[in-house]
C-alpha cells in the first residue's frame, strides 16, 4: 500500500501522464537519438522544404536516415536494425513531430518497400535490396493505389501477364510517395493467380514516374504517378511469396502502425506550440493562457495528446508480444489521426494570424494531417474495419 503521507509530483505539462516513464532504457535512447537528429538536422529546414513543395536532397536525406538507423529498423537481418516495434514507433513519433512528410519518407522505405521484400521476397531479392535500402543507398517506393482504385485496391487495373518466362506489366499507379526519386519500386499488379508484388528497378524500360504538383498538404514529400507501359521484367522479379490482396494489406499494417505513433508526435508538437504561445502572447493586458477559454483548449489538447501516446504505446506493446491484430492498428490510426487533427486545428486557431504562417509549425501540421487522414486507409475505411470487428458484419460494400 502506498504511504498516505507521500505527495505525488505534479504532472509534467510535456508528458502529463508520464507515458514515457513506461519506456525501457533502450527505447529512451532511440527516442533521444531520433529527437536530437530531428531537431538539429530537420526542424531548421522543414518550413523551407514545405514552402518549396519538395525535398531538395532526397538522396542526402535517405543517407542521413540510414546513418541514424531508422530505415527498416524493425526488420530482422539483411543489415536491418531488428529493433522492437515500440522503438520503431518512437522514431516515427519524433520524426512526425517535425513533419508528417519526413515520417512518410521513413515509413514508405522501411514499412512498405523494405517490408514487402522482407516478407515476400526471395533470398536474392532480399540480399540485393535490403542492405542498400537500410543504409539509405537505395530509395524504395510502394505502388498500390491507382487513379481509380484507392480505398478499394482489389479493383486495380494494373495487369501483369506472362510472355514466355518474362512478365509484362501495364497500368498506372497514383499518389506514390518517393516514386520519382526511387531506385526500386514495389509494384502490385493483378495476374491470373491473383494480386502479386513485383520488384522493379526504376531504370527498367517502360517505367516512367511523373511528379504530382500543386499539393496543399505533405509538401515536404515527393509524390508521383507511375506509368507502366509494356514494362518487361524477368521471371524472378515477382515477389515469390506474395499471393492475393492480403499481401499488400499486410505491409500496410506496418506503415499504419508507424502512423499511430507518428501523429502522436504531430499532436504533441501542436500542443507544445500552443502552450508556449499562450504563455507569451498577451491580449487585454494578460497572457492569453490566463483566459478560461484558452485553458479549456489546452486541456482538450493535452488530453488528446496523452490519449494518443497511450494508445500508441499499448498497440506497440501488443505488437512486440505478437498480439497485435490489424484491427488494433485500425483502432490506433482512426483514433490518433482524429486526435491529432483536433489538436492541430485548435492550436492553429489559438495562434491567431501567426498561426497561418510557416513561422509556426501548426498550420503545416494541420494540412499535413489531411493527407495522413486519407492515406493508409481513410478515416472511413478504418471506421468500417472497427465496425466490422465489433459487429462481425462487413459494411465495405
Ligand atoms: P478483404 O476481402 O477484406 O481482404 C482481402 C484479404 O486480405 C485480408 N486482410 C488483411 N490482411 C492483412 N492486413 C489487413 N489489414 C487486412 N485487411 C484484410 C483479408 O483477411 C483477406 O484475406 P483472405 O485470405 O480471406 O483473402 O478485402 P476488401 O477488398 O474487402 O478490402 C478491405 C479493405 C477496404 C480494408 C482494404 O482494401 C483496405 O485497407 N483499403 C484501404 C487501402 C489503403 O490503405 N491503401 C494505402 C496505400 S499505400 C499508402 O497510402 C502509403 S502512404 C505513405 C505513408 O505510409 O507514409
Ligand atoms: P477514394 O477511395 O476514392 O475515397 C474517396 C472518399 O470515399 C473518401 O472519403 C473515402 O473514405 C470514401 N469511401 C471510399 N470507400 C468507402 C466506403 N466503402 N464507405 C464509405 N466511404 C467510402 N498510395 C500508395 O499506394 N503508395 C504511396 O506511397 C502513397 N502515398 C500517398 C501520398 C499522398 C500525399 C497521398 C495523398 C496519398 C498517397 N497514397 C499512396 C494513396 C492513398 O493511399 C489513397 O489516396 C487512399 O487510399 C484513398 O484513396 P483515394 O484517394 O482514391 O480515395
Tab-separated table of C-alpha atoms and ligand atoms in Angstrom:
chain	number	residue	atom	x	y	z
A	1	UNK	CA	0.000	0.000	0.000
A	2	UNK	CA	1.327	3.476	-0.798
A	3	UNK	CA	2.389	5.803	2.028
A	4	UNK	CA	-0.601	8.184	2.641
A	5	UNK	CA	1.878	10.996	3.534
A	6	UNK	CA	3.601	10.726	0.166
A	7	UNK	CA	2.792	13.634	-2.147
A	8	UNK	CA	2.912	12.704	-5.835
A	9	UNK	CA	4.824	15.010	-8.153
A	10	UNK	CA	2.709	17.434	-10.175
A	11	UNK	CA	2.198	16.340	-13.793
A	12	UNK	CA	4.804	17.422	-16.336
A	13	UNK	CA	2.995	19.561	-18.963
A	14	UNK	CA	5.229	17.917	-21.590
A	15	UNK	CA	4.278	14.345	-20.590
A	16	UNK	CA	1.200	14.737	-18.408
A	17	UNK	CA	0.517	11.050	-17.758
A	18	UNK	CA	4.241	10.199	-17.737
A	19	UNK	CA	3.679	7.815	-20.643
A	20	UNK	CA	7.390	7.871	-21.448
A	21	UNK	CA	8.232	6.613	-17.951
A	22	UNK	CA	6.944	3.255	-19.232
A	23	UNK	CA	9.802	3.083	-21.764
A	24	UNK	CA	12.880	0.910	-21.330
A	25	UNK	CA	16.350	2.472	-21.349
A	26	UNK	CA	16.924	1.233	-24.907
A	27	UNK	CA	13.638	2.760	-26.054
A	28	UNK	CA	14.511	6.051	-24.388
A	29	UNK	CA	17.897	6.019	-26.136
A	30	UNK	CA	16.195	5.596	-29.524
A	31	UNK	CA	13.741	8.389	-28.698
A	32	UNK	CA	16.537	10.749	-27.693
A	33	UNK	CA	18.756	9.913	-30.675
A	34	UNK	CA	15.953	10.497	-33.194
A	35	UNK	CA	14.656	13.586	-31.375
A	36	UNK	CA	18.178	15.052	-31.325
A	37	UNK	CA	18.730	14.335	-35.022
A	38	UNK	CA	15.309	15.712	-35.933
A	39	UNK	CA	15.779	18.950	-34.029
A	40	UNK	CA	19.310	19.517	-35.393
A	41	UNK	CA	19.010	18.324	-38.985
A	42	UNK	CA	15.330	18.538	-39.957
A	43	UNK	CA	13.456	21.136	-37.918
A	44	UNK	CA	15.558	24.133	-39.029
A	45	UNK	CA	14.857	23.361	-42.724
A	46	UNK	CA	11.430	21.808	-42.874
A	47	UNK	CA	9.406	25.004	-43.306
A	48	UNK	CA	11.561	25.910	-46.339
A	49	UNK	CA	11.137	22.445	-47.815
A	50	UNK	CA	7.401	22.651	-47.250
A	51	UNK	CA	7.239	26.087	-48.858
A	52	UNK	CA	9.290	24.872	-51.833
A	53	UNK	CA	6.932	21.889	-52.109
A	54	UNK	CA	9.693	19.296	-52.300
A	55	UNK	CA	12.616	17.646	-50.575
A	56	UNK	CA	15.658	19.308	-52.146
A	57	UNK	CA	18.114	16.471	-51.434
A	58	UNK	CA	16.231	13.167	-51.083
A	59	UNK	CA	19.418	11.100	-51.533
A	60	UNK	CA	21.217	13.018	-48.792
A	61	UNK	CA	18.165	12.632	-46.570
A	62	UNK	CA	17.991	8.878	-47.238
A	63	UNK	CA	21.673	8.551	-46.357
A	64	UNK	CA	21.221	10.558	-43.157
A	65	UNK	CA	18.220	8.391	-42.157
A	66	UNK	CA	20.285	5.307	-42.980
A	67	UNK	CA	23.161	6.509	-40.778
A	68	UNK	CA	20.654	7.197	-37.995
A	69	UNK	CA	19.465	3.600	-38.351
A	70	UNK	CA	15.753	4.246	-38.872
A	71	UNK	CA	15.280	2.679	-42.323
A	72	UNK	CA	13.748	-0.763	-41.855
A	73	UNK	CA	14.901	-0.529	-38.248
A	74	UNK	CA	12.269	-3.032	-37.043
A	75	UNK	CA	13.158	-5.691	-39.641
A	76	UNK	CA	15.446	-8.618	-38.761
A	77	UNK	CA	18.631	-9.472	-40.675
A	78	UNK	CA	19.948	-8.143	-44.003
A	79	UNK	CA	21.709	-5.238	-42.214
A	80	UNK	CA	18.388	-4.016	-40.771
A	81	UNK	CA	18.152	-2.853	-37.170
A	82	UNK	CA	15.987	-5.590	-35.618
A	83	UNK	CA	14.550	-3.101	-33.113
A	84	UNK	CA	11.347	-3.545	-31.139
A	85	UNK	CA	8.060	-2.244	-32.519
A	86	UNK	CA	7.940	0.330	-29.724
A	87	UNK	CA	11.415	1.648	-30.578
A	88	UNK	CA	10.385	1.970	-34.230
A	89	UNK	CA	7.191	3.732	-33.170
A	90	UNK	CA	9.152	6.215	-31.078
A	91	UNK	CA	11.323	7.026	-34.094
A	92	UNK	CA	8.152	7.695	-36.118
A	93	UNK	CA	6.787	9.885	-33.316
A	94	UNK	CA	9.904	12.022	-33.157
A	95	UNK	CA	10.098	12.423	-36.957
A	96	UNK	CA	6.435	13.333	-37.349
A	97	UNK	CA	6.740	15.854	-34.514
A	98	UNK	CA	8.800	17.704	-37.150
A	99	UNK	CA	6.724	16.897	-40.246
A	100	UNK	CA	4.458	14.104	-41.475
A	101	UNK	CA	6.319	14.104	-44.805
A	102	UNK	CA	9.561	13.101	-43.104
A	103	UNK	CA	7.922	10.235	-41.230
A	104	UNK	CA	6.347	9.223	-44.527
A	105	UNK	CA	9.780	9.016	-46.144
A	106	UNK	CA	10.859	6.548	-43.457
A	107	UNK	CA	7.519	4.661	-43.443
A	108	UNK	CA	7.478	4.107	-47.176
A	109	UNK	CA	11.081	2.958	-47.252
A	110	UNK	CA	11.023	0.691	-44.191
A	111	UNK	CA	7.437	-0.353	-43.602
A	112	UNK	CA	6.247	-0.617	-47.185
A	113	UNK	CA	9.010	-1.170	-49.755
A	114	UNK	CA	11.517	-2.966	-47.499
A	115	UNK	CA	8.819	-4.792	-45.536
A	116	UNK	CA	7.303	-6.152	-48.776
A	117	UNK	CA	10.675	-7.504	-49.915
A	118	UNK	CA	11.418	-8.803	-46.411
A	119	UNK	CA	8.033	-10.586	-46.084
A	120	UNK	CA	7.566	-11.899	-49.610
A	121	UNK	CA	10.935	-11.705	-51.397
A	122	UNK	CA	13.399	-14.396	-52.429
A	123	UNK	CA	16.819	-14.584	-50.726
A	124	UNK	CA	18.320	-12.997	-53.856
A	125	UNK	CA	15.861	-10.077	-53.763
A	126	UNK	CA	16.445	-9.550	-50.032
A	127	UNK	CA	20.227	-9.660	-50.369
A	128	UNK	CA	20.185	-7.378	-53.391
A	129	UNK	CA	17.983	-4.623	-51.949
A	130	UNK	CA	17.584	-4.678	-48.172
A	131	UNK	CA	21.156	-3.798	-47.059
A	132	UNK	CA	21.321	-0.904	-49.539
A	133	UNK	CA	17.892	0.343	-48.546
A	134	UNK	CA	18.700	0.111	-44.820
A	135	UNK	CA	21.830	2.190	-45.432
A	136	UNK	CA	19.889	4.767	-47.445
A	137	UNK	CA	21.960	3.988	-50.565
A	138	UNK	CA	18.819	2.941	-52.444
A	139	UNK	CA	15.386	4.550	-52.184
A	140	UNK	CA	12.227	2.469	-52.498
A	141	UNK	CA	8.592	3.225	-53.206
A	142	UNK	CA	5.379	1.195	-52.956
A	143	UNK	CA	2.831	1.325	-55.749
A	144	UNK	CA	-0.601	0.060	-54.758
A	145	UNK	CA	-3.040	2.948	-55.342
A	146	UNK	CA	-4.281	3.731	-58.844
A	147	UNK	CA	-6.242	6.680	-60.233
A	148	UNK	CA	-9.483	4.653	-59.992
A	149	UNK	CA	-8.554	2.291	-57.136
A	150	UNK	CA	-7.773	3.921	-53.801
A	151	UNK	CA	-9.782	2.605	-50.872
A	152	UNK	CA	-10.640	-0.456	-52.954
A	153	UNK	CA	-7.222	-1.684	-54.129
A	154	UNK	CA	-8.725	-5.065	-55.038
A	155	UNK	CA	-10.242	-3.315	-58.091
A	156	UNK	CA	-6.800	-2.440	-59.510
A	157	UNK	CA	-6.365	-2.426	-63.275
A	158	UNK	CA	-2.596	-2.776	-63.450
A	159	UNK	CA	-2.058	-6.141	-65.063
A	160	UNK	CA	0.957	-8.443	-65.181
A	161	UNK	CA	0.835	-11.119	-67.869
A	162	UNK	CA	3.256	-13.892	-68.662
A	163	UNK	CA	5.103	-13.689	-72.007
A	164	UNK	CA	7.336	-16.725	-72.235
A	165	UNK	CA	9.238	-16.677	-68.947
A	166	UNK	CA	9.003	-12.853	-68.681
A	167	UNK	CA	6.331	-10.755	-67.017
A	168	UNK	CA	4.877	-7.759	-68.886
A	169	UNK	CA	3.192	-5.035	-66.811
A	170	UNK	CA	0.799	-2.321	-67.968
A	171	UNK	CA	-1.009	0.196	-65.791
A	172	UNK	CA	-0.817	3.416	-63.804
A	173	UNK	CA	-0.133	3.898	-60.110
A	174	UNK	CA	-1.060	7.197	-58.474
A	175	UNK	CA	-0.014	9.165	-55.395
A	176	UNK	CA	3.175	7.202	-54.913
A	177	UNK	CA	5.475	8.655	-52.263
A	178	UNK	CA	9.092	8.911	-53.474
A	179	UNK	CA	8.098	7.408	-56.844
A	180	UNK	CA	10.200	9.764	-58.961
A	181	UNK	CA	13.322	9.505	-56.786
A	182	UNK	CA	13.159	5.767	-56.152
A	183	UNK	CA	15.747	3.235	-57.300
A	184	UNK	CA	13.298	0.414	-56.802
A	185	UNK	CA	9.516	0.258	-56.881
A	186	UNK	CA	7.458	-2.489	-55.306
A	187	UNK	CA	4.515	-2.612	-57.712
A	188	UNK	CA	1.321	-4.573	-57.104
A	189	UNK	CA	-0.455	-5.981	-60.166
A	190	UNK	CA	-3.309	-8.347	-60.981
A	191	UNK	CA	-2.201	-11.661	-62.517
A	192	UNK	CA	-4.034	-14.850	-63.486
A	193	UNK	CA	-3.107	-16.095	-59.989
A	194	UNK	CA	-4.439	-13.009	-58.174
A	195	UNK	CA	-2.627	-9.894	-56.987
A	196	UNK	CA	1.162	-10.215	-56.780
A	197	UNK	CA	4.047	-7.892	-55.989
A	198	UNK	CA	6.944	-7.124	-58.349
A	199	UNK	CA	10.374	-5.696	-57.593
A	200	UNK	CA	11.010	-3.121	-60.310
A	201	UNK	CA	14.339	-1.331	-60.752
A	202	UNK	CA	13.187	2.115	-61.850
A	203	UNK	CA	15.559	2.184	-64.827
A	204	UNK	CA	13.552	-0.643	-66.416
A	205	UNK	CA	12.373	0.376	-69.919
A	206	UNK	CA	8.629	1.091	-69.825
A	207	UNK	CA	8.739	2.584	-66.303
A	208	UNK	CA	8.094	6.341	-66.010
A	209	UNK	CA	7.486	8.467	-62.902
A	210	UNK	CA	5.866	11.929	-63.017
A	211	UNK	CA	5.858	14.281	-60.042
A	212	UNK	CA	2.461	15.378	-58.684
A	213	UNK	CA	2.448	19.171	-58.338
A	214	UNK	CA	0.128	21.707	-56.658
A	215	UNK	CA	-0.285	19.736	-53.424
A	216	UNK	CA	-1.534	21.753	-50.459
A	217	UNK	CA	-0.579	19.040	-47.969
A	218	UNK	CA	2.511	16.890	-47.339
A	219	UNK	CA	4.544	19.387	-49.327
A	220	UNK	CA	7.853	18.290	-47.767
A	221	UNK	CA	7.445	14.969	-49.550
A	222	UNK	CA	7.694	13.863	-53.166
A	223	UNK	CA	4.536	12.307	-54.598
A	224	UNK	CA	4.412	10.733	-58.055
A	225	UNK	CA	2.436	8.929	-60.688
A	226	UNK	CA	3.992	5.711	-62.001
A	227	UNK	CA	3.253	4.767	-65.600
A	228	UNK	CA	3.996	1.200	-66.678
A	229	UNK	CA	3.843	0.648	-70.428
A	230	UNK	CA	4.692	-2.789	-71.722
A	231	UNK	CA	7.261	-2.988	-68.918
A	232	UNK	CA	9.080	-6.291	-69.287
A	233	UNK	CA	10.530	-7.956	-66.211
A	234	UNK	CA	12.359	-11.243	-65.779
A	235	UNK	CA	10.551	-14.180	-64.155
A	236	UNK	CA	12.389	-13.639	-60.866
A	237	UNK	CA	11.076	-10.047	-60.470
A	238	UNK	CA	7.913	-11.334	-58.823
A	239	UNK	CA	7.867	-11.473	-55.015
A	240	UNK	CA	7.575	-15.261	-54.802
A	241	UNK	CA	5.601	-15.437	-51.552
A	242	UNK	CA	3.116	-12.688	-52.435
A	243	UNK	CA	-0.364	-14.021	-53.071
A	244	UNK	CA	-3.606	-12.064	-53.124
A	245	UNK	CA	-4.674	-8.703	-51.719
A	246	UNK	CA	-3.722	-9.814	-48.208
A	247	UNK	CA	-0.033	-9.431	-49.158
A	248	UNK	CA	-0.009	-5.662	-49.773
A	249	UNK	CA	-2.519	-5.185	-46.941
A	250	UNK	CA	-0.121	-6.862	-44.507
A	251	UNK	CA	2.536	-4.280	-45.481
A	252	UNK	CA	0.008	-1.502	-44.904
A	253	UNK	CA	-0.397	-2.718	-41.322
A	254	UNK	CA	3.284	-1.926	-40.738
A	255	UNK	CA	3.053	1.594	-42.153
A	256	UNK	CA	-0.261	2.278	-40.405
A	257	UNK	CA	1.378	1.241	-37.145
A	258	UNK	CA	4.051	3.918	-37.706
A	259	UNK	CA	1.288	6.469	-38.298
A	260	UNK	CA	-0.346	5.575	-34.962
A	261	UNK	CA	2.853	6.784	-33.285
A	262	UNK	CA	3.743	9.482	-35.784
A	263	UNK	CA	0.576	11.506	-35.379
A	264	UNK	CA	1.045	11.432	-31.601
A	265	UNK	CA	4.236	13.386	-32.377
A	266	UNK	CA	2.463	15.860	-34.660
A	267	UNK	CA	-0.206	16.372	-31.976
A	268	UNK	CA	2.443	16.885	-29.304
A	269	UNK	CA	4.234	19.493	-31.425
A	270	UNK	CA	0.985	21.429	-31.951
A	271	UNK	CA	0.061	21.265	-28.271
A	272	UNK	CA	3.524	22.401	-27.166
A	273	UNK	CA	3.450	25.283	-29.634
A	274	UNK	CA	0.002	26.295	-28.307
A	275	UNK	CA	1.104	26.129	-24.677
A	276	UNK	CA	4.172	28.236	-25.329
A	277	UNK	CA	2.230	30.757	-27.393
A	278	UNK	CA	-0.500	31.032	-24.775
A	279	UNK	CA	2.066	31.927	-22.115
A	280	UNK	CA	3.805	34.612	-24.177
A	281	UNK	CA	1.065	36.171	-26.303
A	282	UNK	CA	-0.733	38.980	-24.438
A	283	UNK	CA	-4.135	40.470	-25.237
A	284	UNK	CA	-6.379	42.553	-22.990
A	285	UNK	CA	-3.370	43.021	-20.698
A	286	UNK	CA	-2.845	39.320	-19.919
A	287	UNK	CA	-1.260	36.253	-21.449
A	288	UNK	CA	-3.999	34.525	-23.430
A	289	UNK	CA	-3.174	31.366	-21.447
A	290	UNK	CA	-4.773	33.078	-18.464
A	291	UNK	CA	-8.211	33.131	-20.103
A	292	UNK	CA	-10.612	30.338	-19.254
A	293	UNK	CA	-11.432	29.625	-22.886
A	294	UNK	CA	-7.736	29.147	-23.685
A	295	UNK	CA	-7.263	26.837	-20.725
A	296	UNK	CA	-10.183	24.722	-21.916
A	297	UNK	CA	-8.478	24.422	-25.296
A	298	UNK	CA	-5.180	23.447	-23.667
A	299	UNK	CA	-6.979	20.880	-21.509
A	300	UNK	CA	-8.623	19.326	-24.577
A	301	UNK	CA	-5.261	19.265	-26.345
A	302	UNK	CA	-3.279	17.717	-23.513
A	303	UNK	CA	-5.938	15.012	-23.123
A	304	UNK	CA	-5.825	14.178	-26.846
A	305	UNK	CA	-2.011	14.136	-26.873
A	306	UNK	CA	-1.822	11.802	-23.886
A	307	UNK	CA	-4.596	9.525	-25.131
A	308	UNK	CA	-2.785	9.237	-28.443
A	309	UNK	CA	0.504	8.481	-26.703
A	310	UNK	CA	-1.073	5.782	-24.531
A	311	UNK	CA	-2.854	4.208	-27.489
A	312	UNK	CA	0.387	4.076	-29.470
A	313	UNK	CA	2.307	2.521	-26.595
A	314	UNK	CA	-0.422	-0.032	-25.894
A	315	UNK	CA	-0.570	-1.115	-29.546
A	316	UNK	CA	3.238	-1.179	-29.674
A	317	UNK	CA	3.448	-3.447	-26.645
A	318	UNK	CA	0.816	-5.755	-28.198
A	319	UNK	CA	2.880	-5.816	-31.383
A	320	UNK	CA	6.062	-6.674	-29.545
A	321	UNK	CA	4.220	-9.561	-27.871
A	322	UNK	CA	2.922	-10.785	-31.245
A	323	UNK	CA	-0.663	-9.978	-30.198
A	324	UNK	CA	-1.431	-7.039	-32.481
A	325	UNK	CA	-4.305	-7.770	-34.894
A	326	UNK	CA	-4.731	-5.489	-37.875
A	327	UNK	CA	-7.934	-4.184	-36.309
A	328	UNK	CA	-5.885	-2.928	-33.350
A	329	UNK	CA	-3.878	-0.910	-35.859
A	330	UNK	CA	-7.097	0.380	-37.435
A	331	UNK	CA	-8.235	1.479	-33.967
A	332	UNK	CA	-4.952	3.368	-33.471
A	333	UNK	CA	-4.958	5.001	-36.890
A	334	UNK	CA	-8.609	6.020	-36.573
A	335	UNK	CA	-8.312	7.378	-33.023
A	336	UNK	CA	-4.901	9.002	-33.180
A	337	UNK	CA	-5.229	10.757	-36.541
A	338	UNK	CA	-8.549	12.266	-35.449
A	339	UNK	CA	-7.000	13.341	-32.137
A	340	UNK	CA	-4.041	14.943	-33.923
A	341	UNK	CA	-6.386	16.752	-36.322
A	342	UNK	CA	-8.352	18.197	-33.414
A	343	UNK	CA	-5.197	19.348	-31.658
A	344	UNK	CA	-3.683	20.877	-34.798
A	345	UNK	CA	-6.869	22.717	-35.660
A	346	UNK	CA	-7.371	24.176	-32.171
A	347	UNK	CA	-3.685	25.094	-31.939
A	348	UNK	CA	-3.896	26.840	-35.298
A	349	UNK	CA	-6.746	28.977	-34.055
A	350	UNK	CA	-5.032	29.728	-30.772
A	351	UNK	CA	-2.092	31.194	-32.715
A	352	UNK	CA	-4.324	33.814	-34.330
A	353	UNK	CA	-2.931	35.286	-37.545
A	354	UNK	CA	0.537	33.974	-36.745
A	355	UNK	CA	-0.952	30.502	-36.961
A	356	UNK	CA	-1.449	30.720	-40.714
A	357	UNK	CA	2.259	31.249	-41.412
A	358	UNK	CA	5.198	28.884	-41.710
A	359	UNK	CA	6.868	30.751	-38.837
A	360	UNK	CA	4.881	28.421	-36.585
A	361	UNK	CA	4.502	24.686	-37.231
A	362	UNK	CA	0.788	24.426	-36.597
A	363	UNK	CA	-0.865	25.024	-39.951
A	364	UNK	CA	1.821	22.928	-41.655
A	365	UNK	CA	0.907	20.042	-39.339
A	366	UNK	CA	-2.803	20.759	-39.768
A	367	UNK	CA	-2.707	20.489	-43.549
A	368	UNK	CA	-0.304	17.530	-43.478
A	369	UNK	CA	-2.792	15.673	-41.334
A	370	UNK	CA	-5.341	15.954	-44.154
A	371	UNK	CA	-3.091	13.580	-46.111
A	372	UNK	CA	-2.439	11.363	-43.105
A	373	UNK	CA	-6.203	11.015	-42.586
A	374	UNK	CA	-6.510	9.949	-46.245
A	375	UNK	CA	-3.573	7.662	-46.951
A	376	UNK	CA	-3.044	4.218	-45.496
A	377	UNK	CA	-6.815	3.815	-45.310
A	378	UNK	CA	-9.091	6.817	-44.907
A	379	UNK	CA	-10.833	7.576	-41.636
A	380	UNK	CA	-13.965	5.957	-43.146
A	381	UNK	CA	-12.121	2.762	-44.057
A	382	UNK	CA	-10.752	2.364	-40.523
A	383	UNK	CA	-14.173	3.153	-39.040
A	384	UNK	CA	-15.569	0.335	-41.190
A	385	UNK	CA	-12.776	-2.030	-40.075
A	386	UNK	CA	-13.575	-1.277	-36.436
A	387	UNK	CA	-17.304	-1.577	-37.154
A	388	UNK	CA	-16.741	-4.970	-38.757
A	389	UNK	CA	-14.597	-6.076	-35.810
A	390	UNK	CA	-17.262	-5.208	-33.255
A	391	UNK	CA	-20.315	-6.429	-35.184
A	392	UNK	CA	-18.975	-9.191	-37.378
A	393	UNK	CA	-20.739	-7.501	-40.325
A	394	UNK	CA	-18.773	-6.060	-43.257
A	395	UNK	CA	-20.159	-2.729	-44.489
A	396	UNK	CA	-17.484	-2.012	-47.121
A	397	UNK	CA	-19.822	-2.907	-49.965
B	1	LIG	P1	-10.978	-8.216	-47.927
B	1	LIG	O1	-11.750	-9.252	-48.675
B	1	LIG	O2	-11.492	-7.690	-46.632
B	1	LIG	O3	-9.496	-8.760	-47.648
B	1	LIG	C1	-8.716	-9.418	-48.641
B	1	LIG	C2	-7.769	-10.321	-47.878
B	1	LIG	O4	-6.873	-9.524	-47.085
B	1	LIG	C3	-7.045	-9.804	-45.689
B	1	LIG	N1	-6.930	-8.516	-44.978
B	1	LIG	C4	-5.822	-8.152	-44.365
B	1	LIG	N2	-4.668	-8.800	-44.210
B	1	LIG	C5	-3.709	-8.165	-43.537
B	1	LIG	N3	-3.870	-6.920	-43.063
B	1	LIG	C6	-5.013	-6.228	-43.214
B	1	LIG	N4	-5.136	-5.003	-42.739
B	1	LIG	C7	-6.054	-6.857	-43.894
B	1	LIG	N5	-7.312	-6.481	-44.244
B	1	LIG	C8	-7.832	-7.515	-44.896
B	1	LIG	C9	-8.408	-10.436	-45.583
B	1	LIG	O5	-8.497	-11.278	-44.456
B	1	LIG	C10	-8.493	-11.229	-46.864
B	1	LIG	O6	-7.714	-12.374	-46.730
B	1	LIG	P2	-8.171	-13.758	-47.450
B	1	LIG	O7	-7.120	-14.731	-47.063
B	1	LIG	O8	-9.522	-14.056	-46.893
B	1	LIG	O9	-8.208	-13.455	-48.916
B	1	LIG	O10	-10.652	-7.065	-48.951
B	1	LIG	P3	-11.555	-5.887	-49.473
B	1	LIG	O11	-11.362	-5.834	-50.956
B	1	LIG	O12	-12.959	-6.007	-48.954
B	1	LIG	O13	-10.840	-4.590	-48.844
B	1	LIG	C11	-10.675	-4.442	-47.482
B	1	LIG	C12	-10.147	-3.031	-47.146
B	1	LIG	C13	-11.136	-1.972	-47.569
B	1	LIG	C14	-9.991	-2.969	-45.622
B	1	LIG	C15	-8.794	-2.797	-47.805
B	1	LIG	O14	-8.841	-2.906	-49.144
B	1	LIG	C16	-8.135	-1.508	-47.405
B	1	LIG	O15	-7.432	-1.484	-46.406
B	1	LIG	N6	-8.284	-0.356	-48.166
B	1	LIG	C17	-7.508	0.857	-47.932
B	1	LIG	C18	-6.397	0.960	-48.938
B	1	LIG	C19	-5.177	1.623	-48.394
B	1	LIG	O16	-4.981	1.774	-47.200
B	1	LIG	N7	-4.248	1.979	-49.271
B	1	LIG	C20	-2.981	2.516	-48.848
B	1	LIG	C21	-1.988	2.572	-49.980
B	1	LIG	S1	-0.310	2.785	-49.503
B	1	LIG	C22	-0.244	4.333	-48.867
B	1	LIG	O17	-1.195	5.003	-48.718
B	1	LIG	C23	1.112	4.830	-48.466
B	1	LIG	S2	1.055	6.383	-47.805
B	1	LIG	C24	2.641	6.745	-47.347
B	1	LIG	C25	2.916	6.512	-45.910
B	1	LIG	O18	2.558	5.453	-45.358
B	1	LIG	O19	3.525	7.386	-45.269
B	2	LIG	P1	-11.244	7.127	-52.555
B	2	LIG	O1	-11.009	5.702	-52.229
B	2	LIG	O2	-11.796	7.463	-53.886
B	2	LIG	O3	-12.188	7.722	-51.430
B	2	LIG	C1	-12.955	8.926	-51.615
B	2	LIG	C2	-13.890	9.081	-50.402
B	2	LIG	O4	-14.803	7.984	-50.362
B	2	LIG	C3	-13.132	9.050	-49.068
B	2	LIG	O5	-13.707	9.968	-48.181
B	2	LIG	C4	-13.355	7.619	-48.583
B	2	LIG	O6	-13.281	7.497	-47.169
B	2	LIG	C5	-14.759	7.371	-49.093
B	2	LIG	N1	-15.045	5.942	-49.228
B	2	LIG	C6	-14.424	5.034	-50.011
B	2	LIG	N2	-14.945	3.817	-49.848
B	2	LIG	C7	-15.924	3.945	-48.914
B	2	LIG	C8	-16.857	3.046	-48.314
B	2	LIG	N3	-16.854	1.735	-48.590
B	2	LIG	N4	-17.731	3.555	-47.412
B	2	LIG	C9	-17.740	4.872	-47.089
B	2	LIG	N5	-16.905	5.779	-47.633
B	2	LIG	C10	-16.006	5.321	-48.532
B	2	LIG	N6	-0.680	5.077	-52.197
B	2	LIG	C11	0.273	4.125	-52.449
B	2	LIG	O7	-0.029	3.056	-52.945
B	2	LIG	N7	1.581	4.397	-52.175
B	2	LIG	C12	2.002	5.577	-51.641
B	2	LIG	O8	3.204	5.758	-51.411
B	2	LIG	C13	1.009	6.575	-51.383
B	2	LIG	N8	1.396	7.811	-50.915
B	2	LIG	C14	0.457	8.811	-50.825
B	2	LIG	C15	0.882	10.119	-50.548
B	2	LIG	C16	-0.052	11.154	-50.516
B	2	LIG	C17	0.420	12.557	-50.294
B	2	LIG	C18	-1.430	10.872	-50.699
B	2	LIG	C19	-2.455	11.969	-50.623
B	2	LIG	C20	-1.851	9.586	-50.974
B	2	LIG	C21	-0.916	8.550	-51.066
B	2	LIG	N9	-1.299	7.238	-51.433
B	2	LIG	C22	-0.347	6.282	-51.677
B	2	LIG	C23	-2.688	6.976	-51.833
B	2	LIG	C24	-3.650	6.769	-50.662
B	2	LIG	O9	-3.447	5.538	-50.043
B	2	LIG	C25	-5.080	6.895	-51.202
B	2	LIG	O10	-5.287	8.252	-51.522
B	2	LIG	C26	-6.118	6.421	-50.191
B	2	LIG	O11	-6.067	5.009	-50.038
B	2	LIG	C27	-7.557	6.831	-50.588
B	2	LIG	O12	-7.828	6.537	-51.900
B	2	LIG	P2	-8.474	7.658	-52.895
B	2	LIG	O13	-7.656	8.879	-52.747
B	2	LIG	O14	-8.586	7.038	-54.231
B	2	LIG	O15	-9.895	7.957	-52.299
